[in-house]
């Protein structure tokens, strides 16, 4: 796959199917967010505020982690998230017990948030699901699609399944009968799906190889949200599994601003840290073009009219956090 945007006229002159595919994936009008100035910019966060605590009154403290915030057809914002019981100070929770997706809704990203029953609960009978991680929701033609990492599988299968459930009302979710969208033996987690031109692109965290490979953001493409192509690499970090066992390419989130695409990944600079990288090509990011650092974990970008927010959560936190996402424009040169 091309690593830079090729001029449209040149692509048409080539007249190949590969060229036409490249146009679809890199056309400037293809938007995963509101357009902005054409020049590069740096992402900055305003003050971080706590906006939602998932802990019921009188019960042990709970945390949220990787999550998705989406505006529903009912005019309310819906939050779906990993949820679990917090660990004692100085300890980490048991992430294998993350078997529910929390659900809450609000009139706006700032709240107030209303807690609803779990959106989903793990189903071992569904192709061996073992956990529910990192939901990401997109709407297409009136149907909401929730992509998530589920682990497990039949004997001999790898434990890195990416699954899909759908809903029309955002409360009742049904897993597709055909089973996992794909299985990736290199730690497929944290999916995010973006429409780029006429193509859907799924970004997710993985590793380059089984033993000692780099931490990467992988991607696959689809035309129908169900059938996905081969794994490719959008970003490769210099750190390897051997030099840095903990992944630092988690929770990938890609948005467009003008002619530029921005990749948010972490944890960076500590557990509560997300780095931002930019590129003119949504299929290739390089760490040489850093574009900011945000003090949140599992960052998601939420666009609400003229405002953009960055959300955060995590094992050490008390639910959902929110900060205004600010762009500092830089000269094009």
Short mmCIF file of C-alpha atoms in Angstrom, two decimals:
data_model
loop_
_atom_site.label_atom_id
_atom_site.label_comp_id
_atom_site.label_asym_id
_atom_site.label_seq_id
_atom_site.Cartn_x
_atom_site.Cartn_y
_atom_site.Cartn_z
CA UNK A 1 0.00 0.00 0.00
CA UNK A 2 1.24 3.47 -0.87
CA UNK A 3 2.89 5.31 2.02
CA UNK A 4 2.08 8.81 0.78
CA UNK A 5 -0.72 10.55 -1.06
CA UNK A 6 -0.18 10.25 -4.82
CA UNK A 7 -1.59 13.11 -6.97
CA UNK A 8 -4.98 12.19 -8.40
CA UNK A 9 -4.03 13.02 -11.99
CA UNK A 10 -1.06 10.68 -11.87
CA UNK A 11 -3.16 7.89 -10.40
CA UNK A 12 -5.74 8.23 -13.14
CA UNK A 13 -3.01 8.14 -15.73
CA UNK A 14 -1.86 4.81 -14.36
CA UNK A 15 -5.37 3.48 -14.80
CA UNK A 16 -4.86 0.54 -12.47
CA UNK A 17 -7.18 -0.92 -9.86
CA UNK A 18 -4.49 -0.33 -7.25
CA UNK A 19 -4.42 3.37 -8.15
CA UNK A 20 -8.18 3.65 -7.91
CA UNK A 21 -8.08 1.97 -4.50
CA UNK A 22 -5.43 4.44 -3.35
CA UNK A 23 -7.60 7.37 -4.43
CA UNK A 24 -10.50 6.00 -2.38
CA UNK A 25 -8.35 5.74 0.71
CA UNK A 26 -6.59 9.10 0.52
CA UNK A 27 -9.04 11.50 -1.11
CA UNK A 28 -9.05 14.86 0.73
CA UNK A 29 -12.85 14.90 0.83
CA UNK A 30 -12.92 11.61 2.75
CA UNK A 31 -13.67 12.72 6.29
CA UNK A 32 -13.63 10.97 9.65
CA UNK A 33 -14.36 14.28 11.34
CA UNK A 34 -15.01 17.93 10.56
CA UNK A 35 -12.60 19.52 8.10
CA UNK A 36 -10.13 22.08 9.40
CA UNK A 37 -7.37 24.29 8.00
CA UNK A 38 -5.13 22.64 5.43
CA UNK A 39 -1.95 23.23 7.42
CA UNK A 40 -0.55 20.92 10.09
CA UNK A 41 -1.54 21.41 13.71
CA UNK A 42 -0.68 20.16 17.17
CA UNK A 43 -3.28 18.64 19.46
CA UNK A 44 -3.58 20.05 22.98
CA UNK A 45 -5.98 19.36 25.84
CA UNK A 46 -7.76 21.85 28.03
CA UNK A 47 -8.37 21.13 31.72
CA UNK A 48 -9.35 17.49 32.31
CA UNK A 49 -12.65 17.09 34.17
CA UNK A 50 -14.35 14.06 35.73
CA UNK A 51 -17.83 13.77 34.19
CA UNK A 52 -19.13 10.27 35.04
CA UNK A 53 -18.63 7.74 37.85
CA UNK A 54 -19.94 4.22 37.05
CA UNK A 55 -19.92 3.08 40.71
CA UNK A 56 -23.45 2.48 42.08
CA UNK A 57 -24.11 4.05 45.50
CA UNK A 58 -22.81 1.91 48.36
CA UNK A 59 -20.93 -0.54 46.12
CA UNK A 60 -17.17 -1.13 45.61
CA UNK A 61 -15.45 1.40 43.37
CA UNK A 62 -15.53 0.63 39.67
CA UNK A 63 -13.44 1.80 36.74
CA UNK A 64 -13.98 2.30 33.03
CA UNK A 65 -11.29 1.71 30.43
CA UNK A 66 -11.35 1.60 26.63
CA UNK A 67 -14.66 3.08 25.56
CA UNK A 68 -16.73 4.60 22.77
CA UNK A 69 -18.91 7.73 22.87
CA UNK A 70 -21.40 8.13 20.02
CA UNK A 71 -24.41 10.35 19.28
CA UNK A 72 -27.58 8.30 18.86
CA UNK A 73 -30.64 8.86 16.70
CA UNK A 74 -32.49 9.67 19.95
CA UNK A 75 -30.42 12.86 20.26
CA UNK A 76 -28.51 11.56 23.27
CA UNK A 77 -24.84 10.65 23.59
CA UNK A 78 -24.19 7.01 24.44
CA UNK A 79 -21.15 5.66 26.27
CA UNK A 80 -20.05 2.03 25.97
CA UNK A 81 -17.03 0.90 27.94
CA UNK A 82 -14.99 -1.82 29.56
CA UNK A 83 -15.98 -1.86 33.22
CA UNK A 84 -14.55 -3.59 36.27
CA UNK A 85 -13.87 -3.43 40.00
CA UNK A 86 -10.95 -1.22 41.03
CA UNK A 87 -7.92 -2.85 42.66
CA UNK A 88 -6.45 -1.83 46.03
CA UNK A 89 -3.95 1.05 45.90
CA UNK A 90 -0.67 0.00 44.30
CA UNK A 91 -2.22 -3.00 42.51
CA UNK A 92 -3.71 -3.57 39.07
CA UNK A 93 -7.15 -5.10 38.50
CA UNK A 94 -7.64 -8.51 36.91
CA UNK A 95 -8.39 -7.62 33.30
CA UNK A 96 -9.52 -11.21 32.56
CA UNK A 97 -12.64 -10.39 34.60
CA UNK A 98 -13.70 -7.62 32.21
CA UNK A 99 -16.82 -9.42 30.99
CA UNK A 100 -19.41 -6.61 30.66
CA UNK A 101 -19.82 -3.46 28.60
CA UNK A 102 -21.09 -0.54 30.67
CA UNK A 103 -23.73 1.68 29.07
CA UNK A 104 -24.70 5.24 29.96
CA UNK A 105 -26.29 8.15 28.10
CA UNK A 106 -26.39 11.92 28.41
CA UNK A 107 -27.79 14.98 26.60
CA UNK A 108 -24.21 16.10 25.90
CA UNK A 109 -20.64 14.87 26.39
CA UNK A 110 -20.40 16.94 29.58
CA UNK A 111 -23.36 15.06 31.08
CA UNK A 112 -25.23 14.53 33.25
CA UNK A 113 -24.80 10.81 32.50
CA UNK A 114 -27.49 8.25 33.29
CA UNK A 115 -26.43 4.66 33.95
CA UNK A 116 -28.23 1.90 32.02
CA UNK A 117 -28.04 -1.90 32.32
CA UNK A 118 -25.01 -3.53 30.74
CA UNK A 119 -25.02 -3.26 26.96
CA UNK A 120 -23.48 -6.73 26.64
CA UNK A 121 -22.18 -9.58 28.80
CA UNK A 122 -19.59 -12.12 27.72
CA UNK A 123 -20.99 -15.25 26.03
CA UNK A 124 -18.57 -18.23 26.09
CA UNK A 125 -21.03 -20.08 23.85
CA UNK A 126 -20.42 -17.52 21.09
CA UNK A 127 -17.28 -18.95 19.48
CA UNK A 128 -15.50 -19.10 22.83
CA UNK A 129 -15.71 -15.47 23.99
CA UNK A 130 -13.56 -14.97 27.08
CA UNK A 131 -13.82 -11.24 27.73
CA UNK A 132 -15.28 -8.01 26.33
CA UNK A 133 -12.67 -5.36 25.54
CA UNK A 134 -12.54 -2.00 23.81
CA UNK A 135 -15.95 -1.43 22.18
CA UNK A 136 -16.08 0.94 19.23
CA UNK A 137 -19.44 1.95 17.73
CA UNK A 138 -20.19 3.38 14.29
CA UNK A 139 -23.55 4.01 12.63
CA UNK A 140 -24.21 3.00 9.01
CA UNK A 141 -27.56 3.16 7.25
CA UNK A 142 -29.51 3.26 10.49
CA UNK A 143 -27.69 0.33 12.11
CA UNK A 144 -25.15 0.72 14.90
CA UNK A 145 -22.12 -1.55 14.66
CA UNK A 146 -20.13 -2.38 17.80
CA UNK A 147 -16.66 -3.80 17.15
CA UNK A 148 -14.80 -5.30 20.11
CA UNK A 149 -11.98 -7.63 21.14
CA UNK A 150 -13.33 -10.89 22.57
CA UNK A 151 -10.45 -13.36 22.93
CA UNK A 152 -10.95 -17.12 23.11
CA UNK A 153 -12.24 -19.51 20.50
CA UNK A 154 -12.61 -23.18 19.62
CA UNK A 155 -9.70 -25.61 20.27
CA UNK A 156 -6.62 -24.56 18.30
CA UNK A 157 -7.86 -21.03 17.64
CA UNK A 158 -5.85 -17.99 18.59
CA UNK A 159 -7.16 -15.79 21.42
CA UNK A 160 -7.37 -12.53 19.48
CA UNK A 161 -10.80 -12.48 17.86
CA UNK A 162 -12.38 -9.22 16.74
CA UNK A 163 -16.16 -9.55 16.98
CA UNK A 164 -19.17 -7.52 15.86
CA UNK A 165 -22.61 -6.90 17.37
CA UNK A 166 -25.32 -4.69 15.88
CA UNK A 167 -28.28 -2.68 17.18
CA UNK A 168 -30.99 -0.36 15.90
CA UNK A 169 -31.93 1.16 19.28
CA UNK A 170 -28.49 1.27 21.01
CA UNK A 171 -29.82 -0.79 23.94
CA UNK A 172 -30.25 -4.28 22.52
CA UNK A 173 -27.12 -5.67 20.85
CA UNK A 174 -27.02 -8.87 18.78
CA UNK A 175 -23.82 -10.65 17.80
CA UNK A 176 -23.66 -11.47 14.11
CA UNK A 177 -24.34 -15.21 13.58
CA UNK A 178 -21.26 -15.84 11.44
CA UNK A 179 -18.85 -15.37 14.36
CA UNK A 180 -15.61 -13.37 14.63
CA UNK A 181 -14.78 -10.97 11.80
CA UNK A 182 -11.20 -12.27 11.89
CA UNK A 183 -8.60 -13.71 14.21
CA UNK A 184 -5.11 -12.24 14.37
CA UNK A 185 -2.45 -14.26 16.20
CA UNK A 186 -0.49 -11.07 16.89
CA UNK A 187 -2.54 -9.57 19.72
CA UNK A 188 -5.45 -7.91 17.92
CA UNK A 189 -7.11 -5.50 20.37
CA UNK A 190 -8.73 -2.08 20.60
CA UNK A 191 -10.47 -1.75 17.20
CA UNK A 192 -11.50 1.61 15.76
CA UNK A 193 -13.37 1.88 12.44
CA UNK A 194 -13.25 4.96 10.21
CA UNK A 195 -14.83 5.68 6.81
CA UNK A 196 -12.15 6.80 4.37
CA UNK A 197 -13.60 7.62 0.97
CA UNK A 198 -15.62 4.59 -0.12
CA UNK A 199 -13.74 2.23 2.17
CA UNK A 200 -13.97 1.30 5.84
CA UNK A 201 -10.65 1.11 7.67
CA UNK A 202 -10.24 -0.73 10.98
CA UNK A 203 -7.23 0.24 13.08
CA UNK A 204 -6.19 -1.96 16.01
CA UNK A 205 -3.21 -2.57 18.27
CA UNK A 206 -0.99 -5.59 17.58
CA UNK A 207 2.63 -6.71 17.38
CA UNK A 208 4.74 -7.04 14.27
CA UNK A 209 5.83 -10.64 14.90
CA UNK A 210 5.28 -13.24 17.59
CA UNK A 211 8.72 -13.03 19.20
CA UNK A 212 10.39 -9.67 19.78
CA UNK A 213 8.51 -7.72 17.12
CA UNK A 214 7.69 -4.03 17.28
CA UNK A 215 4.48 -2.71 18.81
CA UNK A 216 2.31 -1.59 15.91
CA UNK A 217 -1.03 -0.15 14.87
CA UNK A 218 -2.37 -2.58 12.28
CA UNK A 219 -5.24 -1.98 9.88
CA UNK A 220 -7.59 -3.88 7.61
CA UNK A 221 -10.09 -2.60 5.04
CA UNK A 222 -13.68 -3.52 4.19
CA UNK A 223 -16.51 -2.49 1.91
CA UNK A 224 -19.34 -3.88 4.06
CA UNK A 225 -18.11 -3.79 7.71
CA UNK A 226 -18.23 -7.60 7.86
CA UNK A 227 -15.62 -8.94 5.45
CA UNK A 228 -12.13 -7.61 6.15
CA UNK A 229 -8.91 -7.79 4.12
CA UNK A 230 -5.40 -8.75 5.08
CA UNK A 231 -3.53 -7.14 7.95
CA UNK A 232 -1.25 -4.22 7.11
CA UNK A 233 0.74 -1.78 9.25
CA UNK A 234 -0.25 1.88 9.73
CA UNK A 235 2.31 2.68 12.44
CA UNK A 236 5.33 0.80 13.83
CA UNK A 237 7.02 1.90 17.04
CA UNK A 238 10.75 1.57 17.66
CA UNK A 239 10.03 -0.33 20.89
CA UNK A 240 9.83 -4.12 20.62
CA UNK A 241 8.07 -6.71 22.74
CA UNK A 242 11.46 -7.70 24.16
CA UNK A 243 12.62 -4.17 25.03
CA UNK A 244 9.20 -2.95 26.24
CA UNK A 245 6.79 -5.81 27.07
CA UNK A 246 3.83 -3.51 27.70
CA UNK A 247 2.19 -2.25 24.53
CA UNK A 248 2.49 1.47 23.79
CA UNK A 249 0.30 1.42 20.68
CA UNK A 250 -2.98 0.76 22.45
CA UNK A 251 -6.34 2.44 21.90
CA UNK A 252 -5.54 3.74 18.40
CA UNK A 253 -7.91 6.51 17.34
CA UNK A 254 -7.67 8.28 13.97
CA UNK A 255 -9.39 11.55 13.03
CA UNK A 256 -9.12 13.91 10.09
CA UNK A 257 -8.55 17.66 10.21
CA UNK A 258 -8.33 19.39 6.86
CA UNK A 259 -5.85 17.50 4.68
CA UNK A 260 -4.21 15.89 7.71
CA UNK A 261 -4.97 12.71 9.64
CA UNK A 262 -4.10 12.35 13.32
CA UNK A 263 -3.36 9.12 15.17
CA UNK A 264 -3.81 9.02 18.96
CA UNK A 265 -2.07 6.13 20.80
CA UNK A 266 -0.81 5.29 24.29
CA UNK A 267 0.07 4.73 27.04
CA UNK A 268 2.90 7.23 26.52
CA UNK A 269 4.87 9.06 29.19
CA UNK A 270 3.10 7.11 31.91
CA UNK A 271 -0.22 5.29 32.15
CA UNK A 272 -2.22 8.52 31.81
CA UNK A 273 -0.62 9.68 28.57
CA UNK A 274 -1.51 9.67 24.86
CA UNK A 275 0.77 10.73 22.01
CA UNK A 276 -0.49 12.15 18.73
CA UNK A 277 1.07 11.69 15.26
CA UNK A 278 -0.02 13.23 11.97
CA UNK A 279 0.13 12.30 8.30
CA UNK A 280 -1.45 13.23 4.99
CA UNK A 281 -1.99 9.50 4.41
CA UNK A 282 -4.44 7.79 6.81
CA UNK A 283 -2.71 4.47 6.15
CA UNK A 284 0.78 5.47 7.23
CA UNK A 285 2.00 7.36 10.30
CA UNK A 286 5.59 7.89 11.37
CA UNK A 287 6.89 8.84 14.81
CA UNK A 288 9.06 11.54 13.22
CA UNK A 289 5.93 13.70 12.80
CA UNK A 290 4.72 13.96 16.39
CA UNK A 291 1.78 16.30 16.92
CA UNK A 292 1.06 16.53 20.62
CA UNK A 293 0.66 14.80 23.96
CA UNK A 294 -2.53 14.53 26.01
CA UNK A 295 -2.76 13.64 29.74
CA UNK A 296 -5.42 10.92 29.40
CA UNK A 297 -5.57 7.14 28.94
CA UNK A 298 -7.49 5.41 26.13
CA UNK A 299 -8.19 8.73 24.40
CA UNK A 300 -11.23 9.10 22.14
CA UNK A 301 -12.11 12.18 20.10
CA UNK A 302 -15.73 13.34 20.23
CA UNK A 303 -17.06 16.01 17.88
CA UNK A 304 -20.09 17.95 19.11
CA UNK A 305 -20.98 20.70 16.68
CA UNK A 306 -18.11 23.18 16.59
CA UNK A 307 -16.51 21.65 19.68
CA UNK A 308 -14.15 18.72 19.88
CA UNK A 309 -13.49 16.84 23.09
CA UNK A 310 -10.99 14.21 24.09
CA UNK A 311 -12.23 11.60 26.55
CA UNK A 312 -10.22 9.41 28.89
CA UNK A 313 -10.62 6.53 31.34
CA UNK A 314 -8.46 3.80 32.86
CA UNK A 315 -7.81 1.28 35.63
CA UNK A 316 -6.58 3.96 38.04
CA UNK A 317 -9.42 6.40 37.35
CA UNK A 318 -12.97 6.86 38.60
CA UNK A 319 -14.90 6.62 35.35
CA UNK A 320 -15.04 8.98 32.37
CA UNK A 321 -12.98 12.16 31.97
CA UNK A 322 -13.34 14.95 29.42
CA UNK A 323 -11.18 17.80 28.13
CA UNK A 324 -11.60 20.26 25.29
CA UNK A 325 -9.43 19.27 22.32
CA UNK A 326 -7.58 22.32 21.05
CA UNK A 327 -5.64 22.58 17.81
CA UNK A 328 -2.58 24.81 17.58
CA UNK A 329 -2.11 25.60 13.89
CA UNK A 330 1.40 25.56 12.47
CA UNK A 331 2.77 27.12 9.28
CA UNK A 332 2.37 24.81 6.29
CA UNK A 333 6.08 24.97 5.61
#
